[in-house]
PDB file of C-alpha atoms in Angstrom:
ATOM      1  CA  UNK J   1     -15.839  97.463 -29.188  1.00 48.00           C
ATOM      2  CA  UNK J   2     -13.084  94.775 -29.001  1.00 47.00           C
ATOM      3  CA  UNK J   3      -9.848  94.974 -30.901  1.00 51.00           C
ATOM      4  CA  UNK J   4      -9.724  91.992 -33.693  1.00 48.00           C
ATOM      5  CA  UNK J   5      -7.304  88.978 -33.270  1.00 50.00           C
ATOM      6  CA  UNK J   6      -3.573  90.725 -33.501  1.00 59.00           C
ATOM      7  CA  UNK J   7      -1.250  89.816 -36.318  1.00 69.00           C
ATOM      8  CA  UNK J   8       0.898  88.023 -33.777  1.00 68.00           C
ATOM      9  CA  UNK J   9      -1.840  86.251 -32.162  1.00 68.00           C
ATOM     10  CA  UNK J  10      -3.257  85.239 -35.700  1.00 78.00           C
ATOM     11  CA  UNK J  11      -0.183  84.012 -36.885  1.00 82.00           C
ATOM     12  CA  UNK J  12       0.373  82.404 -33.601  1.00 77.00           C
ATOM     13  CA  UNK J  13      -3.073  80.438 -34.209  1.00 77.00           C
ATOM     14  CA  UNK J  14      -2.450  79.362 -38.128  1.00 88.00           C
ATOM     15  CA  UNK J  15       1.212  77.597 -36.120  1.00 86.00           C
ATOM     16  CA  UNK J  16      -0.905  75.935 -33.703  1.00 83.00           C
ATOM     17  CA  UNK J  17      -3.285  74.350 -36.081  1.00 89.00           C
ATOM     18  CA  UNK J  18      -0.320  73.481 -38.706  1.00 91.00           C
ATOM     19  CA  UNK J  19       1.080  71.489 -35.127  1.00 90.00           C
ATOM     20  CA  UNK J  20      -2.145  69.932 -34.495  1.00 90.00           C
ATOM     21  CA  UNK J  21      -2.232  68.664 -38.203  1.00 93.00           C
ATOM     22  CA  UNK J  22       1.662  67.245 -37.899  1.00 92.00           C
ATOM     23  CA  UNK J  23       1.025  65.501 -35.162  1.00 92.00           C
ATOM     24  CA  UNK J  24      -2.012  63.889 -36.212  1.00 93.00           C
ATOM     25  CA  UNK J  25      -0.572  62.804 -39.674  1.00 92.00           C
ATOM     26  CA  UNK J  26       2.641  61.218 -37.689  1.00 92.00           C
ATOM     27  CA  UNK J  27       0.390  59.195 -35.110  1.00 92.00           C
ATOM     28  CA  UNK J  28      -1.670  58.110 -38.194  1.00 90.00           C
ATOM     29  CA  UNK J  29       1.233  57.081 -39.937  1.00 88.00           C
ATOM     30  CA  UNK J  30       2.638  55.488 -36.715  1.00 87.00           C
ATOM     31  CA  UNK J  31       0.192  53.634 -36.119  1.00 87.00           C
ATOM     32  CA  UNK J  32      -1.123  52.383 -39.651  1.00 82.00           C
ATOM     33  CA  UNK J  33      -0.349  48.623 -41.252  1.00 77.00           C
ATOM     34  CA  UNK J  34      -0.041  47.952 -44.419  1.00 78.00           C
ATOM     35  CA  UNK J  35       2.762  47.040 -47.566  1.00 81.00           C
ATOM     36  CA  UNK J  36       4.125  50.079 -47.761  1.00 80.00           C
ATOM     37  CA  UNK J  37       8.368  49.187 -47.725  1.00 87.00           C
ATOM     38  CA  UNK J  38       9.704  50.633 -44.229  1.00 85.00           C
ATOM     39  CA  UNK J  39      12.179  53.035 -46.708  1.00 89.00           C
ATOM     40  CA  UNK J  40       9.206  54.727 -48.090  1.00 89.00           C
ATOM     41  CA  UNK J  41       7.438  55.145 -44.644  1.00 88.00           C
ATOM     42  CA  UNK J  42      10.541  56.346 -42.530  1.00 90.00           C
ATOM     43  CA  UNK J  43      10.927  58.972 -45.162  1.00 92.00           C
ATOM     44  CA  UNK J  44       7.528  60.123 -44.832  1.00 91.00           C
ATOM     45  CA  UNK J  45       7.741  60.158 -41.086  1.00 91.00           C
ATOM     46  CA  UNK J  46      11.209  61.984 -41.301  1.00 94.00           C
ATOM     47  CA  UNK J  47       9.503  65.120 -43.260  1.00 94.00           C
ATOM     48  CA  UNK J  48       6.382  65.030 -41.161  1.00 93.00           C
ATOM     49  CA  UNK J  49       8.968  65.372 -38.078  1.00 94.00           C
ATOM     50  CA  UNK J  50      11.127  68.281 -40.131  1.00 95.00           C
ATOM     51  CA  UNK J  51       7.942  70.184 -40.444  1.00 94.00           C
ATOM     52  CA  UNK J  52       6.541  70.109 -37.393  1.00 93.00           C
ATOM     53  CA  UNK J  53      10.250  70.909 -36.237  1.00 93.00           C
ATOM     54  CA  UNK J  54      10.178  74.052 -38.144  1.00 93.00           C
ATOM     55  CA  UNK J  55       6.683  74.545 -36.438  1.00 92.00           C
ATOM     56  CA  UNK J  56       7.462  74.357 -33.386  1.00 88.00           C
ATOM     57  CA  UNK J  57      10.661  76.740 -33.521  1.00 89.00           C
ATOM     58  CA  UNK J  58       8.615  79.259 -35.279  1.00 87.00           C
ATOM     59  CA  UNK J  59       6.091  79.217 -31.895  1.00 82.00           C
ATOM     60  CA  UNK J  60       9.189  79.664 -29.636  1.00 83.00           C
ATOM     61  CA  UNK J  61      10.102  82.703 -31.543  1.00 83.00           C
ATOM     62  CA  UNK J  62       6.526  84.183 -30.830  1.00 80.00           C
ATOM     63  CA  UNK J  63       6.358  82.849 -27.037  1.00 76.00           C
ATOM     64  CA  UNK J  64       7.052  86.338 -25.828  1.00 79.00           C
ATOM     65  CA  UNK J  65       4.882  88.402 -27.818  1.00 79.00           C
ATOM     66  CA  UNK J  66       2.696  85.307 -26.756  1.00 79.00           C
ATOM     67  CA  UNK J  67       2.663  85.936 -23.154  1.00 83.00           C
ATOM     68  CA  UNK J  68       2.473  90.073 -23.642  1.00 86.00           C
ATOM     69  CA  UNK J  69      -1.074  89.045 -25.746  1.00 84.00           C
ATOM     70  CA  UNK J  70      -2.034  87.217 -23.002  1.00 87.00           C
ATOM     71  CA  UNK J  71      -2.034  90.050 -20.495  1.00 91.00           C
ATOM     72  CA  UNK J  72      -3.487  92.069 -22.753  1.00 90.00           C
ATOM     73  CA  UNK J  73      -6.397  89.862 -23.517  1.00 91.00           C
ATOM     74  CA  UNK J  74      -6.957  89.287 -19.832  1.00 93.00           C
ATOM     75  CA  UNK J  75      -6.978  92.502 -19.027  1.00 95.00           C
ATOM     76  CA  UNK J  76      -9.432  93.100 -22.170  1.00 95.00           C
ATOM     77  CA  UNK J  77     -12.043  90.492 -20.924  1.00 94.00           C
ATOM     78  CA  UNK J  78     -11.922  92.260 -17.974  1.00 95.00           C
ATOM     79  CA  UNK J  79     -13.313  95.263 -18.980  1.00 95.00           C
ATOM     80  CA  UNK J  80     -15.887  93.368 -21.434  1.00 95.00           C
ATOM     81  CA  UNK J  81     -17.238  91.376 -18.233  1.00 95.00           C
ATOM     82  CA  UNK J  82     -17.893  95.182 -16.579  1.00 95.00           C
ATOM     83  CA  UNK J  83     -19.397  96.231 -19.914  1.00 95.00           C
ATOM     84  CA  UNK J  84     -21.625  92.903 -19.753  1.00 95.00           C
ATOM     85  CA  UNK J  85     -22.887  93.591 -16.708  1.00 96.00           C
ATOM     86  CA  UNK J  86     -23.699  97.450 -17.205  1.00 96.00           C
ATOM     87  CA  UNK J  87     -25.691  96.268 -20.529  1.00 94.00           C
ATOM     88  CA  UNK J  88     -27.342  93.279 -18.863  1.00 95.00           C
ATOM     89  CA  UNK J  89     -28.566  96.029 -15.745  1.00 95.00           C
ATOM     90  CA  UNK J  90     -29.355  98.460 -18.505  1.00 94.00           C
ATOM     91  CA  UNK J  91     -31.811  95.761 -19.928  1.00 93.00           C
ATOM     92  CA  UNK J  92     -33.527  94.920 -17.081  1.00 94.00           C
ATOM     93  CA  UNK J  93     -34.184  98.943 -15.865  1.00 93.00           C
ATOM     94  CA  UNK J  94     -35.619  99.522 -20.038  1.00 92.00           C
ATOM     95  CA  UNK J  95     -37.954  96.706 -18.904  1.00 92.00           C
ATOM     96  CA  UNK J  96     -39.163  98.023 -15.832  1.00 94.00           C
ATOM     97  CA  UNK J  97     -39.743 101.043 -16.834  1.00 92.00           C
ATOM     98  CA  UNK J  98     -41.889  99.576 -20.159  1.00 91.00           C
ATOM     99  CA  UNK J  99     -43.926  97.938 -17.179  1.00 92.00           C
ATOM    100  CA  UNK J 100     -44.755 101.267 -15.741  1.00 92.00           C
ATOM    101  CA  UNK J 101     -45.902 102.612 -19.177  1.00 90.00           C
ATOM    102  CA  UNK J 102     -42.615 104.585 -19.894  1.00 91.00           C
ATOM    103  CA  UNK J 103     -42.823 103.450 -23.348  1.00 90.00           C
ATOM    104  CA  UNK J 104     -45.425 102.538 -25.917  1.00 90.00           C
ATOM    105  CA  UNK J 105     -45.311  99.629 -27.891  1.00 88.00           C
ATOM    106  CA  UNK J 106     -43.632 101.345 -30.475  1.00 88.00           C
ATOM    107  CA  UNK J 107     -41.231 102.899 -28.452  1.00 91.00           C
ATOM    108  CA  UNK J 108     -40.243  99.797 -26.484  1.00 91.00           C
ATOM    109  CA  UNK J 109     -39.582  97.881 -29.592  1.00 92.00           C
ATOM    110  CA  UNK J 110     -36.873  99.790 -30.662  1.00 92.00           C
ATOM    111  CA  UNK J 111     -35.239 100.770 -26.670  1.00 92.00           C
ATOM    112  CA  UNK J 112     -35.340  96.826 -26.247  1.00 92.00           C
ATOM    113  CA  UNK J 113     -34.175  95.873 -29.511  1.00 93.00           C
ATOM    114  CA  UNK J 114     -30.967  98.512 -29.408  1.00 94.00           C
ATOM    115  CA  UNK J 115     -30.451  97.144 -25.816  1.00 93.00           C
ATOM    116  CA  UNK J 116     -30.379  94.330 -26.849  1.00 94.00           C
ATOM    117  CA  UNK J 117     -27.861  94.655 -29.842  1.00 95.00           C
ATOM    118  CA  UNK J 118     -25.409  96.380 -27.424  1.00 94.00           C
ATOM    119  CA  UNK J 119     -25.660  93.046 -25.084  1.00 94.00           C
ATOM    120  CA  UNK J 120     -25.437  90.453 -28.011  1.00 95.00           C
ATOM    121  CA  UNK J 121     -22.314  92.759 -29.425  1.00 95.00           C
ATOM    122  CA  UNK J 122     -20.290  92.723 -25.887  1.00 95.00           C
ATOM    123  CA  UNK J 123     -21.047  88.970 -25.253  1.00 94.00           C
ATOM    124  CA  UNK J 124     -19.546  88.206 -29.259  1.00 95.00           C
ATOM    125  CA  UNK J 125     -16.270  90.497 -28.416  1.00 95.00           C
ATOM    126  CA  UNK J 126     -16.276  88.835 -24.706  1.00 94.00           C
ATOM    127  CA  UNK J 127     -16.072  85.173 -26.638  1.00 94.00           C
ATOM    128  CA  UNK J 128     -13.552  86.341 -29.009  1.00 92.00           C
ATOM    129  CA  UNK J 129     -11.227  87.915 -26.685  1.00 93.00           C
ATOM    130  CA  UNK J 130     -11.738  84.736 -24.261  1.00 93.00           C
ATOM    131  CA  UNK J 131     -10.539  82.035 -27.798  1.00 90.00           C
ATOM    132  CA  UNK J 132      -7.399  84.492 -28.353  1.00 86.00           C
ATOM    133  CA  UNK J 133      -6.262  83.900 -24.412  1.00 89.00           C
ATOM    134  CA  UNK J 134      -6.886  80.095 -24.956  1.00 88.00           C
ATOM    135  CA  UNK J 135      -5.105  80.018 -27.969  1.00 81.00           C
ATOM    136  CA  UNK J 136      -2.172  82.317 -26.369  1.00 81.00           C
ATOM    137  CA  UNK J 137      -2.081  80.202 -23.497  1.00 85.00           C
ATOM    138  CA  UNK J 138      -2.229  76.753 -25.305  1.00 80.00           C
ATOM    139  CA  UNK J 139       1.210  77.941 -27.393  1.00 73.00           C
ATOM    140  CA  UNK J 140       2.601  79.419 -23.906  1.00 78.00           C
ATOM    141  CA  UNK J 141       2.513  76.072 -22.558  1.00 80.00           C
ATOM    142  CA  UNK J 142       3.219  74.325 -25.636  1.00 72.00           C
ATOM    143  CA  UNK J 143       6.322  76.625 -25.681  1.00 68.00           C
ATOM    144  CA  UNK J 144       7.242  75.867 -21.619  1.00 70.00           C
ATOM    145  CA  UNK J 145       6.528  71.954 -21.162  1.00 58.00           C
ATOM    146  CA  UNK J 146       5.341  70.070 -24.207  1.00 55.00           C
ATOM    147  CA  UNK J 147       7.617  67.945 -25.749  1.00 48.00           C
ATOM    148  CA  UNK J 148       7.180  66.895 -29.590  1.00 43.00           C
ATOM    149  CA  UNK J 149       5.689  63.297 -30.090  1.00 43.00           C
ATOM    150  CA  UNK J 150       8.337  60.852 -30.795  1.00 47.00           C
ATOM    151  CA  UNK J 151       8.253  58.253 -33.294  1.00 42.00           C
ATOM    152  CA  UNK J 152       7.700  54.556 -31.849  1.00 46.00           C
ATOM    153  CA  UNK J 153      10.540  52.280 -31.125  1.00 47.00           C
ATOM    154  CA  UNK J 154      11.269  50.109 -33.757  1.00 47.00           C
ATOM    155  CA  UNK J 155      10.147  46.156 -33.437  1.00 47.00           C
ATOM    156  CA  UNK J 156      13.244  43.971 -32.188  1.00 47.00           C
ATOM    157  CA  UNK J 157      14.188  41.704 -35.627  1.00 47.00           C
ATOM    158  CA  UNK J 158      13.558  38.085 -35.279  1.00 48.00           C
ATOM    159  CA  UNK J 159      16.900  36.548 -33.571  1.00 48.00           C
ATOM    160  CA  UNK J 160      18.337  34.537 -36.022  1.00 48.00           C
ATOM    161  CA  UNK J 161      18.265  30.818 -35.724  1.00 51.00           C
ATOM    162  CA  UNK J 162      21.712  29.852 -33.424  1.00 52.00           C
ATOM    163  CA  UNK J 163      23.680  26.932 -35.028  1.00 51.00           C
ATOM    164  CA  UNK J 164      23.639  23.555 -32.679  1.00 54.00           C
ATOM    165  CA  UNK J 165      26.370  24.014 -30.150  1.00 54.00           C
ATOM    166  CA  UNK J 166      29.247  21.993 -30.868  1.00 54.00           C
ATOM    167  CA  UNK J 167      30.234  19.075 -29.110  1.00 53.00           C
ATOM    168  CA  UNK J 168      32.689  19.771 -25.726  1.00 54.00           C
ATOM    169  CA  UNK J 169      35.462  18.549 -25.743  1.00 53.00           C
ATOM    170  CA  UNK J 170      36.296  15.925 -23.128  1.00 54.00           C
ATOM    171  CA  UNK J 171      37.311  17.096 -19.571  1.00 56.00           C
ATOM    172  CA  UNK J 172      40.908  16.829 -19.321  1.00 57.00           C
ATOM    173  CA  UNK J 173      41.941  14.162 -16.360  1.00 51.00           C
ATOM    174  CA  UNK J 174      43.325  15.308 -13.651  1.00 58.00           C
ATOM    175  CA  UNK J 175      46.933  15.822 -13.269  1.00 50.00           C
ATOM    176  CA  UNK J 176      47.786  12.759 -11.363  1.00 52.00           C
ATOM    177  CA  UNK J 177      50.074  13.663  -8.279  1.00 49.00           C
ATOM    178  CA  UNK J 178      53.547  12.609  -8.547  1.00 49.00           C
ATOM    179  CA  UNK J 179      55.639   9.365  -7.460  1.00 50.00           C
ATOM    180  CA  UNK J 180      57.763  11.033  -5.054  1.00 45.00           C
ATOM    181  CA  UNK J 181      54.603  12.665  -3.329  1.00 43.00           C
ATOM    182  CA  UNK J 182      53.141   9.033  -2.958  1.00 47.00           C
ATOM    183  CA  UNK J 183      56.067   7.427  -1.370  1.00 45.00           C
ATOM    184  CA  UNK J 184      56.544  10.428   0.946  1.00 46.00           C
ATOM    185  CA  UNK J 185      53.092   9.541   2.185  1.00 48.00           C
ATOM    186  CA  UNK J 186      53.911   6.070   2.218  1.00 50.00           C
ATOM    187  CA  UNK J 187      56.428   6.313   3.903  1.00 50.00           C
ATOM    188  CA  UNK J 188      54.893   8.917   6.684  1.00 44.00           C
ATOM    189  CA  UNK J 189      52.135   6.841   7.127  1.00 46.00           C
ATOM    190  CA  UNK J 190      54.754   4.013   7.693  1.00 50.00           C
ATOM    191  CA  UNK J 191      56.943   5.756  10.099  1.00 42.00           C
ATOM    192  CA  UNK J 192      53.897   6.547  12.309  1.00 41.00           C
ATOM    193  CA  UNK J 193      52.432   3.045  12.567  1.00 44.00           C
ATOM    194  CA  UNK J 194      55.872   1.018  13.146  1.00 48.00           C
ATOM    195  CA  UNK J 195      57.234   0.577  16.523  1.00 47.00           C
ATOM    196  CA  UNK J 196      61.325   1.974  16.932  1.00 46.00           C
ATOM    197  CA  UNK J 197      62.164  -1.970  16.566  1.00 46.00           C
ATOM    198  CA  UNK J 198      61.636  -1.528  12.420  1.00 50.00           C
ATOM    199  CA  UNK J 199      58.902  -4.333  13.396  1.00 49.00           C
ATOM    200  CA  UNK J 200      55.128  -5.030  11.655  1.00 47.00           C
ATOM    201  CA  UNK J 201      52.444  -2.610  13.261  1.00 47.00           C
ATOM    202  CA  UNK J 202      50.729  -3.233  15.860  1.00 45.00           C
ATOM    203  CA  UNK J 203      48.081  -4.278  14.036  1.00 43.00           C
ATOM    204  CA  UNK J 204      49.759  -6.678  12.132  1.00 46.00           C
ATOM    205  CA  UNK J 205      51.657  -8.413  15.227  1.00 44.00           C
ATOM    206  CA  UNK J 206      48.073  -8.809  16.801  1.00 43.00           C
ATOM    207  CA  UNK J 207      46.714 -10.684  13.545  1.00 44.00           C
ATOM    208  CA  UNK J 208      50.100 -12.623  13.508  1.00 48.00           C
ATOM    209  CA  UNK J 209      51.558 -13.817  17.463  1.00 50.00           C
ATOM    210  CA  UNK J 210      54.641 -15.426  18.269  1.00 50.00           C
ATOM    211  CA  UNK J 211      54.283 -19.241  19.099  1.00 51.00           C
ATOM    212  CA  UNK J 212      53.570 -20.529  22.758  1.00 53.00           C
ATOM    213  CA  UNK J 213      56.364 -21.996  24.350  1.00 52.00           C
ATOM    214  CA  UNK J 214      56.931 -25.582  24.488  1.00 50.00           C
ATOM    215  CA  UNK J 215      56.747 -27.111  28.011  1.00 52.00           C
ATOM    216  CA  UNK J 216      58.270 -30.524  28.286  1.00 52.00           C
ATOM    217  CA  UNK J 217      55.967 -32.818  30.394  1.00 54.00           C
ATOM    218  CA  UNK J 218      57.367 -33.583  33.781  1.00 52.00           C
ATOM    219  CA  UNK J 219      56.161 -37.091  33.892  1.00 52.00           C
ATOM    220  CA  UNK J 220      57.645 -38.050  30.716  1.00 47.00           C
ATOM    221  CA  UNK J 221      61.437 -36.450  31.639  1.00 46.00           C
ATOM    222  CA  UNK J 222      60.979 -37.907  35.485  1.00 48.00           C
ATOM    223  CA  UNK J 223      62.222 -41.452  34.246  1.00 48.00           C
ATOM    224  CA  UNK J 224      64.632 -40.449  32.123  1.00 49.00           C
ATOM    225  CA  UNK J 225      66.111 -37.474  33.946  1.00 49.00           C
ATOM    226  CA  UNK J 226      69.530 -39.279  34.327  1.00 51.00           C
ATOM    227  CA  UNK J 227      69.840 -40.335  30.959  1.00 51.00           C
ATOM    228  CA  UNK J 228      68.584 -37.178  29.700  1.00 67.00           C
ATOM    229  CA  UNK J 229      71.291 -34.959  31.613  1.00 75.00           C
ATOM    230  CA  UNK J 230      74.053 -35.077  28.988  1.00 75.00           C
ATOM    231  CA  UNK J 231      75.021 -31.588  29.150  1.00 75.00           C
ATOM    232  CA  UNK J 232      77.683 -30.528  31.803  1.00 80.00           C
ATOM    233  CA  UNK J 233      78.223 -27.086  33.032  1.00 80.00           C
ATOM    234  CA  UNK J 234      81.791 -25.996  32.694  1.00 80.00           C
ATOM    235  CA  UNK J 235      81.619 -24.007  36.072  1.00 81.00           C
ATOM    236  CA  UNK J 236      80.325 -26.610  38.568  1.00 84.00           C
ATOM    237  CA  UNK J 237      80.298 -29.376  36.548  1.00 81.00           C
ATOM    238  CA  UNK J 238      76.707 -29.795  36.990  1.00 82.00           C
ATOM    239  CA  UNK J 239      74.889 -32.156  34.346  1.00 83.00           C
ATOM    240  CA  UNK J 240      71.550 -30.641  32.460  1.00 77.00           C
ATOM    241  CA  UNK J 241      69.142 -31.502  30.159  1.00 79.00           C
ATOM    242  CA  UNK J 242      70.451 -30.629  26.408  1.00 77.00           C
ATOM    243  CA  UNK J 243      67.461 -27.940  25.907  1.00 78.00           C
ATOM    244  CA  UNK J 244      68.538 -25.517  28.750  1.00 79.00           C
ATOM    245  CA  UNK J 245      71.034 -22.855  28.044  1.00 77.00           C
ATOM    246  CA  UNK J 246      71.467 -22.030  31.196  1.00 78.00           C
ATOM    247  CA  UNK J 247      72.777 -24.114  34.330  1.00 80.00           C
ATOM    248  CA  UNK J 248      70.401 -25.232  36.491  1.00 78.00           C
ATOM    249  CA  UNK J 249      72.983 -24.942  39.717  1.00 82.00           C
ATOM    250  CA  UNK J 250      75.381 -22.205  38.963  1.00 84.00           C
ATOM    251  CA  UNK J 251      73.016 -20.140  36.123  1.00 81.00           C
ATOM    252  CA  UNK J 252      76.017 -20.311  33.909  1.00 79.00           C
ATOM    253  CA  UNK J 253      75.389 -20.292  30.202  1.00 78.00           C
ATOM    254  CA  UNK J 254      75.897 -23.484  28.855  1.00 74.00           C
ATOM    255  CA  UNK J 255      77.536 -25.050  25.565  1.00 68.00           C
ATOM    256  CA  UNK J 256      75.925 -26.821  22.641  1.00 51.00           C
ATOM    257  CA  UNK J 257      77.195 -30.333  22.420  1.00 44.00           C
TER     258      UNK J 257
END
C-alpha cells in the first residue's frame, strides 16, 4: 500500500491553494469598476499582495524538501505501475482458468472479486501518488521561474488644460552695420571703378562724351583769310588766324592778343 500525502507535501499543497486564491482575488480586484475611492482599493490590493508575499516565501522555504518528495514520489509510482501490471496479469490468468472450470461459480465470485479489490486499491494509491508529484512539481517551478502577478499600471491623469501661450515678443531688428563699414565699401567700390586720373567711371564718361571739335568752314575763312590773320608769331613773324595756338610756319606757340 502507498504511503499517505507527507506533512511537507500537505502543507506544501494548503500554500499552493492559499496562492491560487491571492492571485485570483488581486486580478478580480484589478480588474473590477466601480465607486469604490482608489484609497480604499489600493489598500485592499496592498494586503492581498502582503499575503501572497508571505505565501510565496513560505513555498521557497519548502522548495527543497519539495524536490526530495518529488523523487520519492517518482520513484513510488514506479513501483505502483509494476504492481499494476502484476494485478492486471493476475486478473486475466483467475479468468482463464474460471474458463477451464478451475472454479465454480461460487468460488470465482470471490477469486474475481478479491482480484479485483487488489487492482482497484493499486490504481487509487497510483492516482494519489501521481497528484502529490504534480503538486510537488507545480511549487518546484513556482519556486524556480514564476514571478508574482503585478498590479496594473496606473491610468496617466488627464493633462491639465495649458494656458494660451503668450504673445512673442517682436523680433529684435537687426543690428544695422556701422557708418565707417559703409564708407569703407564705398569707397572700395569707388577706388576700383575710377581710372588713376580721379575721373567719372567708365561708365559714366560713356553716358556723358566730351564735345566734337569745331571745324571752321574753309569756304567761309577763304575770303577773309587776310583780314582774319591778326595774330603774328613772335619767331618768324608769321601772321595766323586768332584761334590757333600754334604757328602755322614755325609751330611756335603763339600769344593771345
Amino acid at each position: 500500500m502507498a504511503r499517505g500525502p507527507s506533512k511537507s507535501t500537505a502543507i506544501i499543497q494548503r500554500l499552493l491553494e492559499e496562492r491560487r486564491q491571492y492571485e485570483a482575488w488581486i486580478v478580480r480586484l484589478n480588474s473590477s469598476a466601480d465607486a469604490t475611492p482608489g484609497n480604499v482599493r489600493a489598500r485592499v490590493r496592498e494586503d492581498y499582495e502582503a499575503r501572497l508575499a508571505a505565501v510565496m516565501e513560505e513555498l521557497k522555504a519548502h522548495a527543497e524538501s519539495a524536490r526530495l518528495a518529488i523523487q520519492e514520489k517518482r520513484h513510488l509510482r514506479g513501483e505502483l505501475q509494476k504492481k499494476e501490471a502484476l494485478v492486471a496479469e493476475k486478473l486475466t490468468e483467475s479468468e482463464l482458468r474460471h474458463s477451464v472450470g478451475e472454479f465454480d461459480e461460487s468460488q470465482w465470485d470471490q477469486v474475481h472479486q478479491d482480484v479485483l479489490a487488489e487492482l482497484v486499491s493499486v490504481r487509487e494509491d497510483l492516482q494519489s501518488v501521481e497528484a502529490d508529484i504534480q503538486k510537488l512539481e507545480e511549487l518546484d517551478a513556482l519556486v524556480r521561474n514564476r514571478p508574482a502577478p503585478r498590479a496594473p499600471a496606473p491610468a496617466p491623469e488627464a493633462a491639465p488644460e495649458l494656458a494660451p501661450p503668450a504673445p512673442s515678443a517682436p523680433p529684435r531688428p537687426r543690428a544695422q552695420p556701422e557708418r565707417a563699414s559703409q564708407v569703407d565699401e564705398l569707397e572700395f567700390i569707388k577706388s576700383v571703378t575710377e581710372d588713376d586720373t580721379g575721373g567719372a567711371p567708365p561708365s559714366q564718361r560713356a553716358a556723358n562724351p566730351l564735345p566734337a571739335p569745331v571745324v571752321p568752314d574753309p569756304s567761309a575763312a577763304a575770303g577773309d583769310e587776310e583780314v582774319a590773320r591778326t595774330l603774328r608769331c613772335k619767331e618768324c613773324g608769321t601772321m595766323n588766324l586768332p584761334t590757333e595756338w600754334y604757328c602755322g610756319q614755325c609751330g611756335g606757340q603763339l600769344d593771345a592778343v
